XYZ file of C-alpha atoms in Angstrom:
602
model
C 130.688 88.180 81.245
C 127.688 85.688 81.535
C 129.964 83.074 83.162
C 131.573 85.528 85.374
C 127.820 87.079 86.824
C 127.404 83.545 87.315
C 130.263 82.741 89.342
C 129.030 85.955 91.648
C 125.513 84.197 91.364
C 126.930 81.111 92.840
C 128.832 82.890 95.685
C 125.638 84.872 97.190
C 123.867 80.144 97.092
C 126.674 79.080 98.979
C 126.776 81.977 101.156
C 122.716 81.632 101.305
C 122.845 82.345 105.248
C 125.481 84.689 105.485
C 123.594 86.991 102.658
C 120.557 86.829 104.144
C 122.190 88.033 107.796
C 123.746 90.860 106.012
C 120.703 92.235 104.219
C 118.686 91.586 107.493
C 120.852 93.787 109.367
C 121.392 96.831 106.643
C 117.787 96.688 106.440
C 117.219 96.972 110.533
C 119.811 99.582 110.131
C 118.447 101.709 107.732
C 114.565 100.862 108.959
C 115.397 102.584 112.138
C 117.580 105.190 110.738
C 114.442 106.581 107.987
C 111.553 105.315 110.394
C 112.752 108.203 113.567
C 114.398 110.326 110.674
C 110.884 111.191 109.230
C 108.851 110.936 111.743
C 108.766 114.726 113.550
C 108.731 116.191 110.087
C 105.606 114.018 109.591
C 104.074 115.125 112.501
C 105.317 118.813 111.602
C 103.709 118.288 108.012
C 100.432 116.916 109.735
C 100.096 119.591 112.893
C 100.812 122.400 110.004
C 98.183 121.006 107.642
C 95.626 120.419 110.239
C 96.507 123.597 111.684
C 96.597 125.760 108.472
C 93.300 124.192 106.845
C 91.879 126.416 110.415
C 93.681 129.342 109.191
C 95.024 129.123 112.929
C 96.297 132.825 114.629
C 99.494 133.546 113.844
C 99.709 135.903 116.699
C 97.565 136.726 119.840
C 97.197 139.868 121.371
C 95.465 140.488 124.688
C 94.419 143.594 125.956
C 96.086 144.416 129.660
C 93.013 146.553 129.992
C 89.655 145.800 131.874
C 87.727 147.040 129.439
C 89.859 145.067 126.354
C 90.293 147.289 123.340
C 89.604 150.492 121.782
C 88.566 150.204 117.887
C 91.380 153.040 117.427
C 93.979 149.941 118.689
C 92.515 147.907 116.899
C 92.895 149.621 113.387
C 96.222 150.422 114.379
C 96.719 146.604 114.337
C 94.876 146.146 111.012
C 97.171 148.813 109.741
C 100.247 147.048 110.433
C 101.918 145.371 106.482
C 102.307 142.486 108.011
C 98.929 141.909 109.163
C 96.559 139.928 106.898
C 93.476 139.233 108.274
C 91.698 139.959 112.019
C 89.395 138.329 114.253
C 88.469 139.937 117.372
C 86.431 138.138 120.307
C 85.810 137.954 124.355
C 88.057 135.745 126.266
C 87.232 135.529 130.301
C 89.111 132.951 132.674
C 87.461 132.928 135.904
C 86.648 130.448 138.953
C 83.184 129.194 138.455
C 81.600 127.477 141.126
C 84.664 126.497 142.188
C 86.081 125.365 138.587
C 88.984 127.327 136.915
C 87.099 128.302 133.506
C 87.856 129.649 130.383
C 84.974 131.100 128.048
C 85.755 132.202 125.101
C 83.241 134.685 122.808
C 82.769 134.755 119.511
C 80.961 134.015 116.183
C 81.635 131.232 116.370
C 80.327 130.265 112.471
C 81.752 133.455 110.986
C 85.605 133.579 112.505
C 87.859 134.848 109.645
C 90.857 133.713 111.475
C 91.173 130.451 113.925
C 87.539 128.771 112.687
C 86.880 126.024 114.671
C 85.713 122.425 113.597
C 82.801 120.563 114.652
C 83.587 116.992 116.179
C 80.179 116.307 117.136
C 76.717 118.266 117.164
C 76.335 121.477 115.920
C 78.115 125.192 117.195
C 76.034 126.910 119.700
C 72.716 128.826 118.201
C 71.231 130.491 121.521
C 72.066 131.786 124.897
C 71.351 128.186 126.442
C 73.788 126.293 123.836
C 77.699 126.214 124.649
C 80.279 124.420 122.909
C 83.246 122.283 124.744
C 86.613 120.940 123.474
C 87.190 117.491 123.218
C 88.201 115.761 126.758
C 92.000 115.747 127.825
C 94.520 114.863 130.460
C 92.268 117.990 132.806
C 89.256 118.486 130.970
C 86.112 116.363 131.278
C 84.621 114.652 128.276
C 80.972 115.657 127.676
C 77.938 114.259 125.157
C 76.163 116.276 123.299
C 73.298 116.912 124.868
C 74.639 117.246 128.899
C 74.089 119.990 130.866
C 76.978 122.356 132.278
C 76.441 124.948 134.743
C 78.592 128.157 133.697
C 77.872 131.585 135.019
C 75.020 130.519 137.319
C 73.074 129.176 134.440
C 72.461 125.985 132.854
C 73.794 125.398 128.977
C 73.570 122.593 127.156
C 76.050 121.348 125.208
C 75.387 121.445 121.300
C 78.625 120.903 120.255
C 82.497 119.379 120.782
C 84.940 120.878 118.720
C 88.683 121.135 117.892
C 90.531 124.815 118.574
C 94.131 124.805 116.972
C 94.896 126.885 119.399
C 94.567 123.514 121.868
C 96.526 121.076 119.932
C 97.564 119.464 123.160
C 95.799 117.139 125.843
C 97.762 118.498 128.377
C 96.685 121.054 131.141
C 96.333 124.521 129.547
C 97.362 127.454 132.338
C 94.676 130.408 133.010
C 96.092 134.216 131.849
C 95.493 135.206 135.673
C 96.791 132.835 138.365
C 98.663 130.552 135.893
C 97.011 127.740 137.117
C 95.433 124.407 134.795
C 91.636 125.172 133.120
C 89.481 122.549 134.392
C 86.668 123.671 131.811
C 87.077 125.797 128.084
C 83.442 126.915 126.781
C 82.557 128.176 123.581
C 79.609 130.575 123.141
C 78.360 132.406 120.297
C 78.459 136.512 120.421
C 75.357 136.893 118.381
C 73.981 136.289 121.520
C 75.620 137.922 124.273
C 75.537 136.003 127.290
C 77.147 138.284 129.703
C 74.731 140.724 132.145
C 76.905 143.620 130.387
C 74.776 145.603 127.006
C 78.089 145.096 125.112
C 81.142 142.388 124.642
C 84.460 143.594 125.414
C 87.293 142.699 123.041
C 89.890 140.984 124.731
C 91.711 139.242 122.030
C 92.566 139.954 118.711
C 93.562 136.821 116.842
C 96.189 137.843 113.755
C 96.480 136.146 110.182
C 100.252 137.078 109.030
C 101.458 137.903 105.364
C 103.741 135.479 105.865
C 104.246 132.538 103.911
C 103.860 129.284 106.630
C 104.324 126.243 104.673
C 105.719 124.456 108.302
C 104.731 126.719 111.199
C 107.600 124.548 113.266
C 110.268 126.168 111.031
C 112.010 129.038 112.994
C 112.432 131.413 109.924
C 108.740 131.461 110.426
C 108.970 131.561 114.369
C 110.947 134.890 113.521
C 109.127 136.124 111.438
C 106.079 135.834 113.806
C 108.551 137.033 117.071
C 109.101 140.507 115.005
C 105.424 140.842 114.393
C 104.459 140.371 117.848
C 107.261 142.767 119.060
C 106.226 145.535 116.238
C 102.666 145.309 117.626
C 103.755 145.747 121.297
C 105.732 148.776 120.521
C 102.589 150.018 118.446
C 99.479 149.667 121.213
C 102.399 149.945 124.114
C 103.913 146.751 126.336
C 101.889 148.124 129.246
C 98.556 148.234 127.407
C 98.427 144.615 125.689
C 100.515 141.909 125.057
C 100.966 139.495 121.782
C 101.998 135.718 121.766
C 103.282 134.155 118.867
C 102.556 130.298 118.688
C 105.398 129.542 120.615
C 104.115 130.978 123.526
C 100.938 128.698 122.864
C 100.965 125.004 125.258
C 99.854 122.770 122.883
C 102.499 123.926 120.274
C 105.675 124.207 122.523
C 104.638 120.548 123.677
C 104.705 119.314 119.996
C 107.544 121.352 119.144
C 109.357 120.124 121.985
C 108.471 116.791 121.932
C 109.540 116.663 118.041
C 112.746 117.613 119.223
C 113.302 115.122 121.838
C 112.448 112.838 118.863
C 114.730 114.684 116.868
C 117.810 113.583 119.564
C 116.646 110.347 119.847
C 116.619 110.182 115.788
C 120.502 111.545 115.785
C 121.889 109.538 118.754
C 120.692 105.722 118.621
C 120.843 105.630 114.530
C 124.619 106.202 115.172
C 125.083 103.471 117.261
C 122.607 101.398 114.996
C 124.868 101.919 111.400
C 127.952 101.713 113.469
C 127.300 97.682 114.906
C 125.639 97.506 111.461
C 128.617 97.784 109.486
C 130.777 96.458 111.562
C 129.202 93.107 111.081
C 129.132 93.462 107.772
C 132.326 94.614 107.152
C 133.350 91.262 109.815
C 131.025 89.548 107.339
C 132.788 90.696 103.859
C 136.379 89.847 105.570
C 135.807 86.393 106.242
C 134.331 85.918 102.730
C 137.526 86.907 101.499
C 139.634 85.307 103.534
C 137.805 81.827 102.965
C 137.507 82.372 98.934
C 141.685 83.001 98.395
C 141.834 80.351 96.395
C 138.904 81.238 93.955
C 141.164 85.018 94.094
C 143.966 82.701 92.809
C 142.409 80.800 90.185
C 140.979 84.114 88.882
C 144.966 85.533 88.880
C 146.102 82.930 87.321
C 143.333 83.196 84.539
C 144.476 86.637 83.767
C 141.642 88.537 85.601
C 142.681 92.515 86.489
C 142.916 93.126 90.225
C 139.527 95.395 89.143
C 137.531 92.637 88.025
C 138.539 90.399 90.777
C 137.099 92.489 93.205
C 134.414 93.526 91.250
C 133.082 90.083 92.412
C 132.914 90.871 96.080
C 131.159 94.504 95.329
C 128.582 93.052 93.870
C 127.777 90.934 96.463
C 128.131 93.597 99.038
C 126.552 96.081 97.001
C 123.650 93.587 96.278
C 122.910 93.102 100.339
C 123.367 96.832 100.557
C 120.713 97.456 97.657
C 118.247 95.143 98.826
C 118.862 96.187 102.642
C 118.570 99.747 101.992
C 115.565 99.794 99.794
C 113.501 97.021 102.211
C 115.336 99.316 105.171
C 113.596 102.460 103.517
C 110.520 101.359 102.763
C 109.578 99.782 106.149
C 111.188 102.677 108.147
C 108.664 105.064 106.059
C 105.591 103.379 106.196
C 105.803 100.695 109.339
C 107.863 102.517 112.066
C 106.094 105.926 112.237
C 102.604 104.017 112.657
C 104.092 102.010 115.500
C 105.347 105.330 117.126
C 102.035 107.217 115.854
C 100.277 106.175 119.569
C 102.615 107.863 121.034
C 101.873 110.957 119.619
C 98.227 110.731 119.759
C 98.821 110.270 123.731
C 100.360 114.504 123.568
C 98.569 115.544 120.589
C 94.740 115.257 118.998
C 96.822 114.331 115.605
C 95.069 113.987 112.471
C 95.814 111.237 110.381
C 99.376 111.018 109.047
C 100.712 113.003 105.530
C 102.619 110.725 103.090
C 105.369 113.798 103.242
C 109.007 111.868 104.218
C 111.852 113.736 105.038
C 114.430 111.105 103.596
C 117.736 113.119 104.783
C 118.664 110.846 107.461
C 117.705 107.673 105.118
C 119.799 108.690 102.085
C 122.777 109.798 104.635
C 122.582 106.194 106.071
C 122.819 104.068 102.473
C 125.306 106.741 101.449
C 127.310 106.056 105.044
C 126.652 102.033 104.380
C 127.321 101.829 100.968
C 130.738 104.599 101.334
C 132.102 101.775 104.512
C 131.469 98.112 102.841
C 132.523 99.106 99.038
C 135.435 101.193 100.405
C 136.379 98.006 103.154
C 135.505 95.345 100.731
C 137.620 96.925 97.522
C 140.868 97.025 100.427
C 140.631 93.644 101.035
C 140.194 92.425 97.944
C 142.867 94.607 96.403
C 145.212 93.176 99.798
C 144.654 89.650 98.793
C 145.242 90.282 95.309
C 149.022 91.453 95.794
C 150.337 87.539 97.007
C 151.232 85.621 94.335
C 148.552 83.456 92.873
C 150.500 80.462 93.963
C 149.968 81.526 97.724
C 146.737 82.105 97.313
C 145.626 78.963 95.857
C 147.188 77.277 98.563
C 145.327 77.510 102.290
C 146.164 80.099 104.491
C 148.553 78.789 107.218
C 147.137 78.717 110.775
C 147.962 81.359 112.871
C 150.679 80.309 114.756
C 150.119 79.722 118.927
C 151.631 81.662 121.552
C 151.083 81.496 125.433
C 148.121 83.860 126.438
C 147.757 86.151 129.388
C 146.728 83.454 131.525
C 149.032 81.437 131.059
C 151.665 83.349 132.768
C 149.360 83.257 135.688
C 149.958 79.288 137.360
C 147.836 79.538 140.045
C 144.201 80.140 137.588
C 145.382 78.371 134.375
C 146.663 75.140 136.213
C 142.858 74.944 137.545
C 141.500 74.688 133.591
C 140.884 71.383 132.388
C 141.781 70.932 128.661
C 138.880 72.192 126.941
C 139.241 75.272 128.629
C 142.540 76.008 128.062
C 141.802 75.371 124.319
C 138.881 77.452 124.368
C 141.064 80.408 126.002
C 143.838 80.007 123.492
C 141.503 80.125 120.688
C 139.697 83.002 121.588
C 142.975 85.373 122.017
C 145.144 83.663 118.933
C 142.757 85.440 116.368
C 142.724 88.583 118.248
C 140.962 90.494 115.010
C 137.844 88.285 114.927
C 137.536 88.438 119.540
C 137.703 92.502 118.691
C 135.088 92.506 116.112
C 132.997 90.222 117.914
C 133.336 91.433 121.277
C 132.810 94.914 119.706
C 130.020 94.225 118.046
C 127.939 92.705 120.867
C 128.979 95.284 123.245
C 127.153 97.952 120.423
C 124.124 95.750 120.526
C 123.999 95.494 124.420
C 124.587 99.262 124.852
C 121.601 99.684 122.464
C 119.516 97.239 124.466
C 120.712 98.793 127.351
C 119.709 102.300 126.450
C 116.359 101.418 125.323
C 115.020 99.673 128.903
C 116.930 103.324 130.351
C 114.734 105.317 128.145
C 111.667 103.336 129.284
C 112.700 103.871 133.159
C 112.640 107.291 132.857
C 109.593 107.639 131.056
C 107.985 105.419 133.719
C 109.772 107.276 136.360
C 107.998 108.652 139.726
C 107.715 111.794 141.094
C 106.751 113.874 137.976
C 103.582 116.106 137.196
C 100.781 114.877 135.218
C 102.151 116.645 132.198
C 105.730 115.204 132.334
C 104.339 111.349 132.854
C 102.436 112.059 129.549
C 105.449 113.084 127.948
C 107.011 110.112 129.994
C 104.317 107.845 128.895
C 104.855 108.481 125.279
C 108.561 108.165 125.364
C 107.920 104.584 126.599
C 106.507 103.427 122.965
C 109.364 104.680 121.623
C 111.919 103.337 124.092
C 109.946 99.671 123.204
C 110.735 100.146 119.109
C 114.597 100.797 120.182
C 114.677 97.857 122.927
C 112.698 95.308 119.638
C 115.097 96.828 117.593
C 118.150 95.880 119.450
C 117.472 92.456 120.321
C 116.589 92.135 116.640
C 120.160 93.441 115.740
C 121.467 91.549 118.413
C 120.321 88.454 117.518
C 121.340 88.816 113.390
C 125.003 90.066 115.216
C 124.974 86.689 116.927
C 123.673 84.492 114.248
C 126.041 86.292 111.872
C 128.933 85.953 113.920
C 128.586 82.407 115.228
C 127.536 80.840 111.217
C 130.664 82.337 110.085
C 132.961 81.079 112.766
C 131.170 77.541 111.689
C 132.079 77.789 108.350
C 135.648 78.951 108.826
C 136.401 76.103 111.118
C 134.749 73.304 109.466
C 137.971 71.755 108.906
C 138.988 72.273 112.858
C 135.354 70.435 113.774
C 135.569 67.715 111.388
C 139.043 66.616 112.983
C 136.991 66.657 116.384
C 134.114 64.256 114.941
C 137.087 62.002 113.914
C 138.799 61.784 116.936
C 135.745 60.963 118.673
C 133.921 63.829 119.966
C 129.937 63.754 120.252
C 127.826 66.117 118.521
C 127.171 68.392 121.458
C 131.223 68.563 122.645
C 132.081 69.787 118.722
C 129.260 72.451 119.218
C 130.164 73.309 122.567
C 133.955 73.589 121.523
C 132.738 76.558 118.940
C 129.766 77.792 120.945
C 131.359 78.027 124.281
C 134.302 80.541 122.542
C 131.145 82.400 121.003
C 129.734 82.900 124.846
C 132.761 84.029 126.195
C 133.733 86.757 123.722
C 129.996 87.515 123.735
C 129.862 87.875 127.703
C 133.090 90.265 127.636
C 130.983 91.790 124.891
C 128.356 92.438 127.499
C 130.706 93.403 129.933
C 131.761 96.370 127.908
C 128.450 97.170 126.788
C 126.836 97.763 130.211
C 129.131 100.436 130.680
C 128.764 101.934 127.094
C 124.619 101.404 127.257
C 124.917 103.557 130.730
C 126.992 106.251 129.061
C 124.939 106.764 125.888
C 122.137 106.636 128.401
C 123.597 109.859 130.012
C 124.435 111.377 127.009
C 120.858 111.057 125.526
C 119.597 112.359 128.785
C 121.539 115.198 129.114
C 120.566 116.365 125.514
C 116.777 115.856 125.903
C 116.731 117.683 129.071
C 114.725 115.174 130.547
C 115.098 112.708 133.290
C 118.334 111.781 135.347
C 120.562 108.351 135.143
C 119.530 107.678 138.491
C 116.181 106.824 137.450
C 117.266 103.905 135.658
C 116.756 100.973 137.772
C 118.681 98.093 138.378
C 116.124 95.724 136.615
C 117.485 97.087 133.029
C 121.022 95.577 133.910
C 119.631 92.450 134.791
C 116.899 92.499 131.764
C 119.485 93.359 129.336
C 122.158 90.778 130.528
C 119.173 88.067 131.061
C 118.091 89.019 126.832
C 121.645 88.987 125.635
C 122.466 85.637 126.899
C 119.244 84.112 125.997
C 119.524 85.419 122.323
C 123.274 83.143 122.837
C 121.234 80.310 123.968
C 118.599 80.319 121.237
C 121.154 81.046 118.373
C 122.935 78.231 119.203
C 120.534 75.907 120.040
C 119.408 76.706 116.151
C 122.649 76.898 115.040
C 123.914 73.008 117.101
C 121.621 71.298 113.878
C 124.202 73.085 111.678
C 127.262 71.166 113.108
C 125.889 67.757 113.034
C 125.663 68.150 109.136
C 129.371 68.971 108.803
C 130.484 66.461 106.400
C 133.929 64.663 108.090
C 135.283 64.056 104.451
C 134.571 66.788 102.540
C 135.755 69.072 105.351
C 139.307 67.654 105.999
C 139.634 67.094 101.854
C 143.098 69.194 100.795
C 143.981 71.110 97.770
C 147.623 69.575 97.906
């Protein structure tokens, strides 16, 4: 067993650079796949936490009357099982000097339900102190300390504090005209500041019985819609009206930007595992392919078709392993910090739970592992049925047969030699141009997708609230563009090293024949450009459908906002990442070794 492990041990050293492409890409793979998979149940986690630790209203009711409620309405509501707790208080929206306003009325240092924390300075103590929310996309910032005119009077501001009823920096509509609060005040009802003897109560903010361990979940959303419905039938629809946190701005923006996350999260981690193990199930068939003879030799030793392949699983299971666990790791704890800005753009977010949701993660090993053990046990189990005399022997080259072209005088009569090799090449191993061309297509639809995602988010013609949501899209649509060229490149390097060491032989009878160093790469690297460019070719299309289709299910933007600078960009990257790889990849074929390669086991 010792000498066996080693013989597996020995496979993964020669096959140094080939491992290390494999484990790169599970581990981009699965990165991206657990990195967007957790991240809106993060956010959910952190938004309910900050949220809850206000004891935020569950429900608000508003009185449709002038004069705001009666206390016999507002026992009814306390009377109510589902009710908890109450907090009643003066809500006004008005035009102030000219500035749609909001001032809100309450004790402020005593509310049993929504309390409100202190950013800076200290809640408001007198008539002449007023409180302010922190500054967003509409409303000013303010110091502690400056002076605000409200009501025809002068207030200073003690305080800035966070409501979690304003979760959002986007524009908040008044209750009246519907249109965006340039200013939200905060003053204390111990202290009434309006010319009236007595406050009328307006609002009624409502702490539920029920249990709201994620305030995003919709059993919970339910649960809060047949509350708000049972107190409407109670007071009357035409004397007040109660809103349930969906109804609330800054919770239907995080809600709905969670679930444009959410699509995002399902639709580009599909594409991502899919060119993912496609290369390394391209990877795992050439390994077998090139080590027949080591399949022999173990045949003829006796070895069970089991143990034989056992070999090759633990090599694919090792780059799987050490992918998947690398993959999860940095998809937990690097991607959703380098997405976290783009939150904090929407959303005044408090700092990130350690909570993971690991569903997608643990469905994308399972998926990975399930595809290269299943592939990699059929091919081994394939090679296994020739007789161990076959296999000990080299596979015989494919044999050659006229291509396409050929049957076309007038365009193949106008290729020089090298061309016409390079053609024949590329269409006599018609598995390898399909896996390759199929696997760069994958990565330039990615690509692709990711600079369409940005155009939209950059996009003209929207409000201020949609270029927010725009603007934050864009951070994300950078991660998926870094994270295709990334894949792209490993696809490319993967691809190209193992059509190097599968033809060593082939460019080893070139060096003797005479050809220089940059003809033997070019004879490899120039077949590796053209399946790559018809890889591109079908890719563009692809890229511009998945665009669409991602579109269409985040209900936001249109196709024909993608410009045609992310066709050119995403060409212009592909074929540089071809340039680079085998500029890297030319130091490679000068070390071929002429004698060693064209050495025979006859």
């Amino acid at each position: 067993m010792k000498t066996y492990l080693k013989t597996v041990f020995r496979t993964i050293k020669y096959n140094i650079g080939r491992f290390i492409a494999m484990t790169a890409i599970v581990l981009l793979g699965i990165c991206f796949v657990t990195g967007l998979g957790t991240l809106s149940y993060k956010i959910e986690v952190a938004m309910t936490d900050k949220m809850s630790a206000q004891n935020v209203a569950d429900v608000v009711v508003k009185s449709k009357s002038n004069f705001g409620f009666l206390q016999n309405q507002i026992d009814d509501i306390k009377a109510l099982d589902s009710v908890d707790e109450i907090q009643t208080l003066t809500v006004i929206d008005l035009d102030d000097e000219g500035r749609n306003t909001r001032i809100i009325i309450a004790p402020l240092d005593e509310m049993k339900v929504n309390s409100f924390e202190i950013v800076a300075g200290n809640l408001p103590q007198d008539k002449t102190q007023i409180a302010v929310l922190e500054e967003s996309s509409v409303l000013p910032e303010f110091a502690v300390g400056d002076k605000v005119t409200v009501l025809g009077e002068e207030k200073t501001v003690s305080g800035i504090i966070f409501d979690p009823l304003y979760i959002s920096k986007m524009a908040e509509p008044d209750m009246i005209n519907k249109e965006n609060l340039e200013l939200i005040v905060y003053m204390n009802s111990k202290h009434n500041p309006l010319p009236t003897p007595f406050l009328p109560t307006t609002d009624v903010y409502i702490k539920s019985t029920a249990d709201a361990e994620n305030l995003f979940a919709k059993t919970y959303i339910d649960k809060m819609e047949q509350l708000a419905t049972s107190i409407e039938n109670k007071l009357g629809s035409d004397k007040a009206q109660a809103l349930t946190l969906d109804s609330n701005v800054g919770y239907a923006v995080c809600k709905s930007y969670n679930e444009k996350v959410d699509v995002i999260s399902l639709i580009f981690p599909v594409f991502f595992i899919a060119v993912t193990a496609l290369v390394v199930l391209t990877t795992m068939t050439r390994l077998v392919e090139e080590e027949r003879p080591q399949i022999g030799c173990y045949a003829t030793l006796g070895f069970g078709k089991i143990k034989i392949a056992m070999k090759y699983l633990i090599f694919s299971a090792i780059t799987c392993i050490v992918g998947s666990i690398l993959g999860v790791v940095s998809g937990i704890f690097v991607l959703p910090v380098a997405i976290l800005p783009a939150f904090k753009a929407l959303l005044y977010m408090p700092p990130m739970p350690m909570d993971v949701d690991l569903t997608m993660g643990i469905i994308a090993v399972a998926s990975m592992f399930v595809a290269v053990l299943g592939v990699t046990t059929y091919l081994v189990v394939k090679e296994t049925k020739n007789k161990p005399a076959d296999l000990l022997r080299p596979k015989a080259p494919k044999a050659g047969k006229k291509i396409f072209l050929e049957y076309i005088p007038f365009i193949w009569k106008k290729f020089s030699f090298k061309y016409k090799s390079t053609c024949r090449n590329i269409f006599r191993y018609v598995k390898h141009l399909l896996m390759t061309v199929i696997s760069v297509a994958g990565s330039t639809a990615l690509i692709f997708a990711g600079f369409g995602l940005h155009d939209i988010s950059k996009a003209d013609g929207h409000t201020l609230d949609i270029t927010m949501i725009g603007d934050s899209l864009s951070i994300i649509s950078v991660v998926i563009i870094l994270f295709a060229i990334c894949l792209c490149v490993l696809v490319i390097f993967n691809l190209t090293i193992m059509n190097i060491g599968e033809r060593k032989r082939e460019l080893a009878t070139l060096k003797v024949l005479g050809y220089h160093d940059m003809e033997v790469s070019g004879y490899i690297f120039r077949e590796i450009f053209i399946m790559a460019i018809m890889g591109i070719i079908i890719g563009l299309p692809l890229g511009y459908a998945l665009v669409a289709f991602v579109f269409e299910y985040l209900e936001f933007g249109s196709i024909n906002d993608v410009k045609w600078t992310a066709y050119l960009f995403t060409i212009v990257l592909v074929v540089a990442v071809i340039g680079i790889v085998d500029i890297l990849l030319h130091f490679k074929n000068k070390k071929i070794d002429m004698t060693t390669s064209l050495k025979t086991v006859e």
